[in-house]
JSON list of C-alpha atoms in Angstrom, two decimals:
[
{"chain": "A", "resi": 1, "resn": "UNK", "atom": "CA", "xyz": [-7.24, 13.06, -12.09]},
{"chain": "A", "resi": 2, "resn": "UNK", "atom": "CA", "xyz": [-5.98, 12.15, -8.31]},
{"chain": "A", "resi": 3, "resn": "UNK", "atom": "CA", "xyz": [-9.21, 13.31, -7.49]},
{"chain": "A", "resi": 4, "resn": "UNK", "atom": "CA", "xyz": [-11.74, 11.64, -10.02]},
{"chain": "A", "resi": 5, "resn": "UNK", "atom": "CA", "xyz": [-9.74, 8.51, -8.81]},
{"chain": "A", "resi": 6, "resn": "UNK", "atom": "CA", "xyz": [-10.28, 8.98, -5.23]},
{"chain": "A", "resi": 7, "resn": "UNK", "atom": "CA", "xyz": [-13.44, 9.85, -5.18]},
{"chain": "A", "resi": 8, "resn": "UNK", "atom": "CA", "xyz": [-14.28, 6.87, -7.41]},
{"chain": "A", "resi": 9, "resn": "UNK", "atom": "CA", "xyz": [-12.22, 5.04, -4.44]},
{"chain": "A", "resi": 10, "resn": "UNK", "atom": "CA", "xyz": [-14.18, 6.51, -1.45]},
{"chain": "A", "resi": 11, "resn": "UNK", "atom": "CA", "xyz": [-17.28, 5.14, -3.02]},
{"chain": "A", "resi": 12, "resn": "UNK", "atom": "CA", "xyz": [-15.98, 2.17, -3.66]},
{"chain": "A", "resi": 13, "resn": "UNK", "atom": "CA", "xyz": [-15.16, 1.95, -0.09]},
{"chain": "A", "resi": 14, "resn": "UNK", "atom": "CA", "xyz": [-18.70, 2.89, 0.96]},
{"chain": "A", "resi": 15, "resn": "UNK", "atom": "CA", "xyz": [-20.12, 0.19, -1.40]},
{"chain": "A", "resi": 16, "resn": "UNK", "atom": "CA", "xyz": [-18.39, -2.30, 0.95]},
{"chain": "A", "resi": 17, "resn": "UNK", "atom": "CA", "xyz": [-19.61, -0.50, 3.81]},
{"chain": "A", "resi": 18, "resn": "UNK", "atom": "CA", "xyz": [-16.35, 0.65, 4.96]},
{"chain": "A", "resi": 19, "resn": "UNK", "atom": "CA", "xyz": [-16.28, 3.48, 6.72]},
{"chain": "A", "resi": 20, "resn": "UNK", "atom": "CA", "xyz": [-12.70, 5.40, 6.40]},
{"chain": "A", "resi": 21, "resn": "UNK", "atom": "CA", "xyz": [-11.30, 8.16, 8.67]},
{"chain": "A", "resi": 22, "resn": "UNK", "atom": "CA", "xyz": [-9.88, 10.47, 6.54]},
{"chain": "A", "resi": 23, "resn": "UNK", "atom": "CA", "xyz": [-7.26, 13.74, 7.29]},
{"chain": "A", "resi": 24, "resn": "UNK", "atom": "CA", "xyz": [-5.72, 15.95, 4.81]},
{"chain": "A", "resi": 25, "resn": "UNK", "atom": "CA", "xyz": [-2.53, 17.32, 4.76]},
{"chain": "A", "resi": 26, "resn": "UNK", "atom": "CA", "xyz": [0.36, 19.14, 2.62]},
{"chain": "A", "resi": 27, "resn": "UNK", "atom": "CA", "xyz": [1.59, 16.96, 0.01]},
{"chain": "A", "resi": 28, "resn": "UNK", "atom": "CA", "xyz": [4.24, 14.29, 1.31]},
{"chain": "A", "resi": 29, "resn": "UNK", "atom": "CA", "xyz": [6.55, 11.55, -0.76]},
{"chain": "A", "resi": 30, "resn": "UNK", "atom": "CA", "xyz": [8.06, 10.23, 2.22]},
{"chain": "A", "resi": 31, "resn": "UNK", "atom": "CA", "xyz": [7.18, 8.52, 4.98]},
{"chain": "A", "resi": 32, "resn": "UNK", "atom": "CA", "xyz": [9.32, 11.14, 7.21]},
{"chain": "A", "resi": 33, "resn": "UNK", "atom": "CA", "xyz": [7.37, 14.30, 5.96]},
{"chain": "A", "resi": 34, "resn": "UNK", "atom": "CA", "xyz": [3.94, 12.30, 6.50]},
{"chain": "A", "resi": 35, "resn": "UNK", "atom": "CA", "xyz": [4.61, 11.30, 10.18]},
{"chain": "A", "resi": 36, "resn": "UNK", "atom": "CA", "xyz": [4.17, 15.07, 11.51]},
{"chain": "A", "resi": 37, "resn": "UNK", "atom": "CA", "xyz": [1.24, 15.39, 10.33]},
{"chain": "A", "resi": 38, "resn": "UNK", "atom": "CA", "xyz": [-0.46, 12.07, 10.92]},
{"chain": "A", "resi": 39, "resn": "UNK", "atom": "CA", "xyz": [1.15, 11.00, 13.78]},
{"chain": "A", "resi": 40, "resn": "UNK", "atom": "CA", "xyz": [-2.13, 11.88, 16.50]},
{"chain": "A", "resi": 41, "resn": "UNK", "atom": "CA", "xyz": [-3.68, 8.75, 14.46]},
{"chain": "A", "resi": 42, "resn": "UNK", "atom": "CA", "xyz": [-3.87, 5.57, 16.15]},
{"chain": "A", "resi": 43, "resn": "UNK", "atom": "CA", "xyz": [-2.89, 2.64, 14.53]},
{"chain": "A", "resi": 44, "resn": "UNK", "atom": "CA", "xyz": [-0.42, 1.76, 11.92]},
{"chain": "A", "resi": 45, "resn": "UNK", "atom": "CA", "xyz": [1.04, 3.54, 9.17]},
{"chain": "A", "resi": 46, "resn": "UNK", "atom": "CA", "xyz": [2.43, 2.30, 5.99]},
{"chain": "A", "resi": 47, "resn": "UNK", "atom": "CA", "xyz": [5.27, 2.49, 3.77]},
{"chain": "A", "resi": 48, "resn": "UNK", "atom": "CA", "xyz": [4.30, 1.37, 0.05]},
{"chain": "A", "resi": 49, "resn": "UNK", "atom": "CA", "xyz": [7.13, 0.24, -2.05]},
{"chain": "A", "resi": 50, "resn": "UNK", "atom": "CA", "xyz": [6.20, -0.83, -5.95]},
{"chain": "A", "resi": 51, "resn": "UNK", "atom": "CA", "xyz": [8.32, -3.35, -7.37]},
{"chain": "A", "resi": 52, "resn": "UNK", "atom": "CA", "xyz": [9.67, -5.42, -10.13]},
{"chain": "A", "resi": 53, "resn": "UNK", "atom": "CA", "xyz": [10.40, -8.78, -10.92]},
{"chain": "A", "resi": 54, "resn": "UNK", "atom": "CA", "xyz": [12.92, -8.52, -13.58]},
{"chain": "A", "resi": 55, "resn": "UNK", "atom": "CA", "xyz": [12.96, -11.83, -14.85]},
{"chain": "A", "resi": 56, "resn": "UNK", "atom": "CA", "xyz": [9.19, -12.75, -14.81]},
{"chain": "A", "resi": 57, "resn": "UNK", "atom": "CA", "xyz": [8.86, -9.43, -15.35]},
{"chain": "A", "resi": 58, "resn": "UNK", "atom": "CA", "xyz": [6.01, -9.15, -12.40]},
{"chain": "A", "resi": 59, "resn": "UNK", "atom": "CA", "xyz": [5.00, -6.40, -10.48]},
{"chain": "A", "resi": 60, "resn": "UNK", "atom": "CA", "xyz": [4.55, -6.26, -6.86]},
{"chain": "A", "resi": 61, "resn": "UNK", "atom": "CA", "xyz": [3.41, -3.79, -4.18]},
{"chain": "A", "resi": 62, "resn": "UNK", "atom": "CA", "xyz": [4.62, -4.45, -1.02]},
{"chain": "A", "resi": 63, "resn": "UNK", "atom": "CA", "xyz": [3.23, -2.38, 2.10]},
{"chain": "A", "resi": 64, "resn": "UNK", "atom": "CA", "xyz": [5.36, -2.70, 5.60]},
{"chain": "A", "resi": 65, "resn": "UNK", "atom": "CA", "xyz": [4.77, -0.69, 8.64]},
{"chain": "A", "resi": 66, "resn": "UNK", "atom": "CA", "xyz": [5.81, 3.11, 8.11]},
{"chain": "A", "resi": 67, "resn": "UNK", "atom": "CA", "xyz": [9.15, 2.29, 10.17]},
{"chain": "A", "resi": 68, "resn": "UNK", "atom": "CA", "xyz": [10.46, -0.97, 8.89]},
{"chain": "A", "resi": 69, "resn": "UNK", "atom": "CA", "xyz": [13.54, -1.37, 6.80]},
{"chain": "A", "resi": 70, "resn": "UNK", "atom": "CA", "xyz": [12.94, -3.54, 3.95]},
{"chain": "A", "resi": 71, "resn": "UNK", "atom": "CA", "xyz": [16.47, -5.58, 1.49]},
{"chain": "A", "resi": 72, "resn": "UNK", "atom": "CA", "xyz": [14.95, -6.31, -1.49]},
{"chain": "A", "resi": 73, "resn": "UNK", "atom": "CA", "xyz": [17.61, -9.01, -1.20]},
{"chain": "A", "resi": 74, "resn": "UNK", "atom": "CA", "xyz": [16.21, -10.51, 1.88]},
{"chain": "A", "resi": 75, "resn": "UNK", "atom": "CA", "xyz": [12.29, -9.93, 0.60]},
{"chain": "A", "resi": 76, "resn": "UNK", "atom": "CA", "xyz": [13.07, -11.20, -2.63]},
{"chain": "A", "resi": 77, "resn": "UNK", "atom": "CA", "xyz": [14.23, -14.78, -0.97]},
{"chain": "A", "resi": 78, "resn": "UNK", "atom": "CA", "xyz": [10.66, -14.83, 1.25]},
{"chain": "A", "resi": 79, "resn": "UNK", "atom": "CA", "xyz": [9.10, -14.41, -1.91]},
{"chain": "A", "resi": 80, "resn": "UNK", "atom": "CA", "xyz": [11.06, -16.77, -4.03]},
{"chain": "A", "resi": 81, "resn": "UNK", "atom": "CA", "xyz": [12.05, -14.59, -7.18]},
{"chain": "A", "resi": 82, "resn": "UNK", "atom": "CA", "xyz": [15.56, -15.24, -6.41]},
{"chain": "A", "resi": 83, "resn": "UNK", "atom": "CA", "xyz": [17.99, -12.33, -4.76]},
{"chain": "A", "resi": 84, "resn": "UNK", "atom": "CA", "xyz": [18.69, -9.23, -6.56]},
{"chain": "A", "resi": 85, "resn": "UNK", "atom": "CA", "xyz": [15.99, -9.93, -9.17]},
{"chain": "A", "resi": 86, "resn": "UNK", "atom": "CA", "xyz": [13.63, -7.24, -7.34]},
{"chain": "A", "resi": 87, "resn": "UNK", "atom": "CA", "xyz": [13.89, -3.69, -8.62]},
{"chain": "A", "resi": 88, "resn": "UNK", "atom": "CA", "xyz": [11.77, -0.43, -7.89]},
{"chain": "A", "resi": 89, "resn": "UNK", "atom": "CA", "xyz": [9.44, -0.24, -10.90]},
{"chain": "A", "resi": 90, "resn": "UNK", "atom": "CA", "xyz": [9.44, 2.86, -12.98]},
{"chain": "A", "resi": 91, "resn": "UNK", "atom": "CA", "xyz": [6.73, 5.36, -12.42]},
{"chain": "A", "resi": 92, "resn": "UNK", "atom": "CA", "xyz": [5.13, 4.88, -15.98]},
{"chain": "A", "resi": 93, "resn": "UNK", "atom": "CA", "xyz": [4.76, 1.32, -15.15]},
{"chain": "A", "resi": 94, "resn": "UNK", "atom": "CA", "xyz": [3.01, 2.26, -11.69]},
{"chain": "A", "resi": 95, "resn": "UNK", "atom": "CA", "xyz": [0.61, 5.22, -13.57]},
{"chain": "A", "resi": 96, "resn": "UNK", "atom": "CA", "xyz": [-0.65, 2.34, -16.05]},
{"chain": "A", "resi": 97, "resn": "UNK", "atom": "CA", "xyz": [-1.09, -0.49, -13.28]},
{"chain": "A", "resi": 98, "resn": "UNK", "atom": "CA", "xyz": [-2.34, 1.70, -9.92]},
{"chain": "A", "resi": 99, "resn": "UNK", "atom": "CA", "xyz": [-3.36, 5.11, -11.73]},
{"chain": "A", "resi": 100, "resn": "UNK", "atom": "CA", "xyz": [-0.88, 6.42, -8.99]},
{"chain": "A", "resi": 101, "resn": "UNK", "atom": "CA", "xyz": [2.70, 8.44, -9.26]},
{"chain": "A", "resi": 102, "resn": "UNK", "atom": "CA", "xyz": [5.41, 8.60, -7.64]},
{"chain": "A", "resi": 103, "resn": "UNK", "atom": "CA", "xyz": [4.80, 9.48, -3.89]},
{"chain": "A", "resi": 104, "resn": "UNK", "atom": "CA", "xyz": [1.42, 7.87, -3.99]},
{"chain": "A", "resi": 105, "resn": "UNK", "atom": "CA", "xyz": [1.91, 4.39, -4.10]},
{"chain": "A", "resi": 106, "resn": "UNK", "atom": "CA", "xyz": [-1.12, 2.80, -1.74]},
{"chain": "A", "resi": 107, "resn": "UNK", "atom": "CA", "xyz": [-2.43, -0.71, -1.41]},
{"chain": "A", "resi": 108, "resn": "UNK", "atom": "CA", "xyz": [-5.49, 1.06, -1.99]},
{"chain": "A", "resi": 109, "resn": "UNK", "atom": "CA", "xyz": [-5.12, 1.56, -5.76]},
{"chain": "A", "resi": 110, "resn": "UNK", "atom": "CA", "xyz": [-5.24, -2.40, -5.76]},
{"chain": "A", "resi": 111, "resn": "UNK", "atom": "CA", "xyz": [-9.23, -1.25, -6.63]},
{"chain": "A", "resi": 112, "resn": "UNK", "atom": "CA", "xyz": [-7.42, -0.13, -10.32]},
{"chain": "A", "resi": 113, "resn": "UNK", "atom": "CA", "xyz": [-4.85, -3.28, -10.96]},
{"chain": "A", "resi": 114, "resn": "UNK", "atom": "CA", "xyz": [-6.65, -5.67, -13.58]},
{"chain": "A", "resi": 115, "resn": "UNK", "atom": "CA", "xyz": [-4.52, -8.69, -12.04]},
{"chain": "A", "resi": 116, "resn": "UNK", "atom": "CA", "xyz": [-1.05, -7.64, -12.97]},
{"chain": "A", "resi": 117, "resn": "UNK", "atom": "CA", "xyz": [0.26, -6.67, -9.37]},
{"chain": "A", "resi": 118, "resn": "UNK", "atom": "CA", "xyz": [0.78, -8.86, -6.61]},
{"chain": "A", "resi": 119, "resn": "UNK", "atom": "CA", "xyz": [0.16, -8.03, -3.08]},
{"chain": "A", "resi": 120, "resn": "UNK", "atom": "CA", "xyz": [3.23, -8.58, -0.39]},
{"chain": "A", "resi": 121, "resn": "UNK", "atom": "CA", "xyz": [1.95, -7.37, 3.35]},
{"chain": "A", "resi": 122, "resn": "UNK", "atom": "CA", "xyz": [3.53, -6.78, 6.47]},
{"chain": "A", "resi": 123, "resn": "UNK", "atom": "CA", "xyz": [2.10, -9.36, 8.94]},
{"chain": "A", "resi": 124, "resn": "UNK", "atom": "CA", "xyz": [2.15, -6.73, 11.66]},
{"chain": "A", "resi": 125, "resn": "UNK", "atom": "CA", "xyz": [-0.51, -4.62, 9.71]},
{"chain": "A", "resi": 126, "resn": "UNK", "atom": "CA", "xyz": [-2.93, -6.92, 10.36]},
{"chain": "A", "resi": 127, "resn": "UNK", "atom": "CA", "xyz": [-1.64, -8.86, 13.76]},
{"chain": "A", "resi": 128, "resn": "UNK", "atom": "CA", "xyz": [-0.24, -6.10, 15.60]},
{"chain": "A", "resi": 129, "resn": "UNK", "atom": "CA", "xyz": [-3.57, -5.35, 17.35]},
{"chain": "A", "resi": 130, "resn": "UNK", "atom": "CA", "xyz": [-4.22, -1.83, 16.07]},
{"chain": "A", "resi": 131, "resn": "UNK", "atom": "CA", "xyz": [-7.16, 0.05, 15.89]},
{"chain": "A", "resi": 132, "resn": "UNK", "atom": "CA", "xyz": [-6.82, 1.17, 12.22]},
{"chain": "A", "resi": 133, "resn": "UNK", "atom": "CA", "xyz": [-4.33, 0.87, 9.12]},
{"chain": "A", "resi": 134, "resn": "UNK", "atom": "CA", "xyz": [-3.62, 3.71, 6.76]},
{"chain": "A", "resi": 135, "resn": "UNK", "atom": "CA", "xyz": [-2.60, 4.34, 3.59]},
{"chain": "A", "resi": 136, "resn": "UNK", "atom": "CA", "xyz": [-3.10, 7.75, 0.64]},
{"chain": "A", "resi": 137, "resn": "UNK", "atom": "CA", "xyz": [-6.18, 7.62, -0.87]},
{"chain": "A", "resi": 138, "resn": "UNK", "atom": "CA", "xyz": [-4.84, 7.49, -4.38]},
{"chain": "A", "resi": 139, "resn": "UNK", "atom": "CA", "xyz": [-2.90, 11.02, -3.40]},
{"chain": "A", "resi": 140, "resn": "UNK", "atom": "CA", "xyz": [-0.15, 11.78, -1.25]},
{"chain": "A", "resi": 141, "resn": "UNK", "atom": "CA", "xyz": [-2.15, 15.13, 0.07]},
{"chain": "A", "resi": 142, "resn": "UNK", "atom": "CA", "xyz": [-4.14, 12.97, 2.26]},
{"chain": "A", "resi": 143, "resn": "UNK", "atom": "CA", "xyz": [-4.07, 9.97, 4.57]},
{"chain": "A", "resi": 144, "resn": "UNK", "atom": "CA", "xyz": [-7.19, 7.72, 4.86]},
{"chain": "A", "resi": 145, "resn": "UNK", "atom": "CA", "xyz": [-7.67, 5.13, 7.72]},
{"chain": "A", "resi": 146, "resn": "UNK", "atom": "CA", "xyz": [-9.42, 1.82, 8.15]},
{"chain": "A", "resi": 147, "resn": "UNK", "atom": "CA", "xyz": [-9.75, -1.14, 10.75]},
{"chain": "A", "resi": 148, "resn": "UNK", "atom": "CA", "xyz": [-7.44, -4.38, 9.57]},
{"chain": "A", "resi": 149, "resn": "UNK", "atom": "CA", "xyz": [-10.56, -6.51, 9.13]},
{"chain": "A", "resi": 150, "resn": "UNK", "atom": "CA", "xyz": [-11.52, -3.54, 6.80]},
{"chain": "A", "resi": 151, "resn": "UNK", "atom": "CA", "xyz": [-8.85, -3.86, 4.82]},
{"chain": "A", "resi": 152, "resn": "UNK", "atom": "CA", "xyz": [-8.87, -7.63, 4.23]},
{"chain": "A", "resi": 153, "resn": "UNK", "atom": "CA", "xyz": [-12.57, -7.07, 2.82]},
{"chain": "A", "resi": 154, "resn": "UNK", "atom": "CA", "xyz": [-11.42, -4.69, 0.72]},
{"chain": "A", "resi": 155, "resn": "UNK", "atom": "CA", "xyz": [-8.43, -6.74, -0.59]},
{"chain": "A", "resi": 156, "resn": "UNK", "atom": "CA", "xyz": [-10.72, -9.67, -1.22]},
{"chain": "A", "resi": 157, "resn": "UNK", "atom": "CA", "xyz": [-13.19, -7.93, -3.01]},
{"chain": "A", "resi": 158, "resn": "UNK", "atom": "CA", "xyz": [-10.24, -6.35, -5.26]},
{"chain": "A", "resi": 159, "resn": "UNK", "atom": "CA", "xyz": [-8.98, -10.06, -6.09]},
{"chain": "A", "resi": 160, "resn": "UNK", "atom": "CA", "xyz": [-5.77, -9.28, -4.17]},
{"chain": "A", "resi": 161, "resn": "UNK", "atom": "CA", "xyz": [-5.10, -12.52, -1.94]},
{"chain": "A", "resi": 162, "resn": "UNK", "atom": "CA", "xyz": [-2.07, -11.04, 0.08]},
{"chain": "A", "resi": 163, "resn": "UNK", "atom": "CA", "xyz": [1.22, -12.84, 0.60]},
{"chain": "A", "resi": 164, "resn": "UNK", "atom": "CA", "xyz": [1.76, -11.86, 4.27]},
{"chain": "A", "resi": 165, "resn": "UNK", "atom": "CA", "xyz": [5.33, -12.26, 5.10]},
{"chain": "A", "resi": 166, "resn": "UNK", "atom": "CA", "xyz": [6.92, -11.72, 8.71]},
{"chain": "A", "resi": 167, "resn": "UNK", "atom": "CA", "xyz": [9.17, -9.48, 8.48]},
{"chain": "A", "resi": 168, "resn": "UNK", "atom": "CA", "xyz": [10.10, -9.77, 12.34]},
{"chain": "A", "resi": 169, "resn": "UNK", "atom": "CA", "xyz": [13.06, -12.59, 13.29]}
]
């Protein structure tokens, strides 16, 4: 199914006109085992964390540079659900919104979300200057690359507006 789903992704991409770099690699569900293997790649890497709002019941993916400590505490005031109501969501809950498990979690499944999931990115992604963002295309036994203004197509065309929050000072 990972796959079907990313090849349905890759020509989704090449609809837009976007033109990934692409490397494969052993499977990886943390940022730690991905960086030895990715780490010739310039640009920035991410770190996806799926979330929930557990009084509105919301979801949220939120993708931060591949270093970057995130408090839900702290992210949860920036994005006014109130502190402590943000909670990692549930894998079933990420398999029926994203089509992704656990491990896979990509801003690049926003191509699958209907409207349910909200968008939180790392300012730095996109103002840090690099040369290319990347992400798992829809499996954690790859990682795909693209240039920030790329990826802002891409999130438009999905319907996914991004909050971008600074998470530096």
């Amino acid at each position: 199914m990972a796959g079907d789903l990313r090849q349905e992704l890759l020509a989704y991409l090449q609809e837009l006109g976007i033109q990934p770099v692409c490397v494969e690699h052993p499977e990886v569900f943390t940022v730690e085992e991905m960086m030895p293997h990715v780490q010739h790649l310039k640009g920035a890497h991410s770190k996806n964390l799926f979330l929930k709002d557990k009084k509105k019941k919301g979801f949220w993916l939120v993708t931060v540079l591949h270093d970057r400590q995130v408090n839900l505490n702290d992210l949860a005031k920036k994005l006014n659900v109130g502190s402590g109501n943000l909670r990692f969501a549930d894998e079933a809950s990420m398999l029926e919104k994203l089509k992704v498990g656990q491990g896979c979690a990509t801003p690049l499944a926003l191509f699958c979300d209907k409207g349910d999931v909200k968008f939180v990115l790392d300012a730095q992604l996109l103002e840090g200057g690099h040369e290319r963002v990347y992400f798992h295309p829809m499996t954690n036994a790859a990682t795909l690359g693209i240039t920030p203004e790329e990826f802002v197509t891409f999130l438009k065309k999905t319907g996914h507006d991004p909050v971008i929050v600074q998470f530096d000072g």
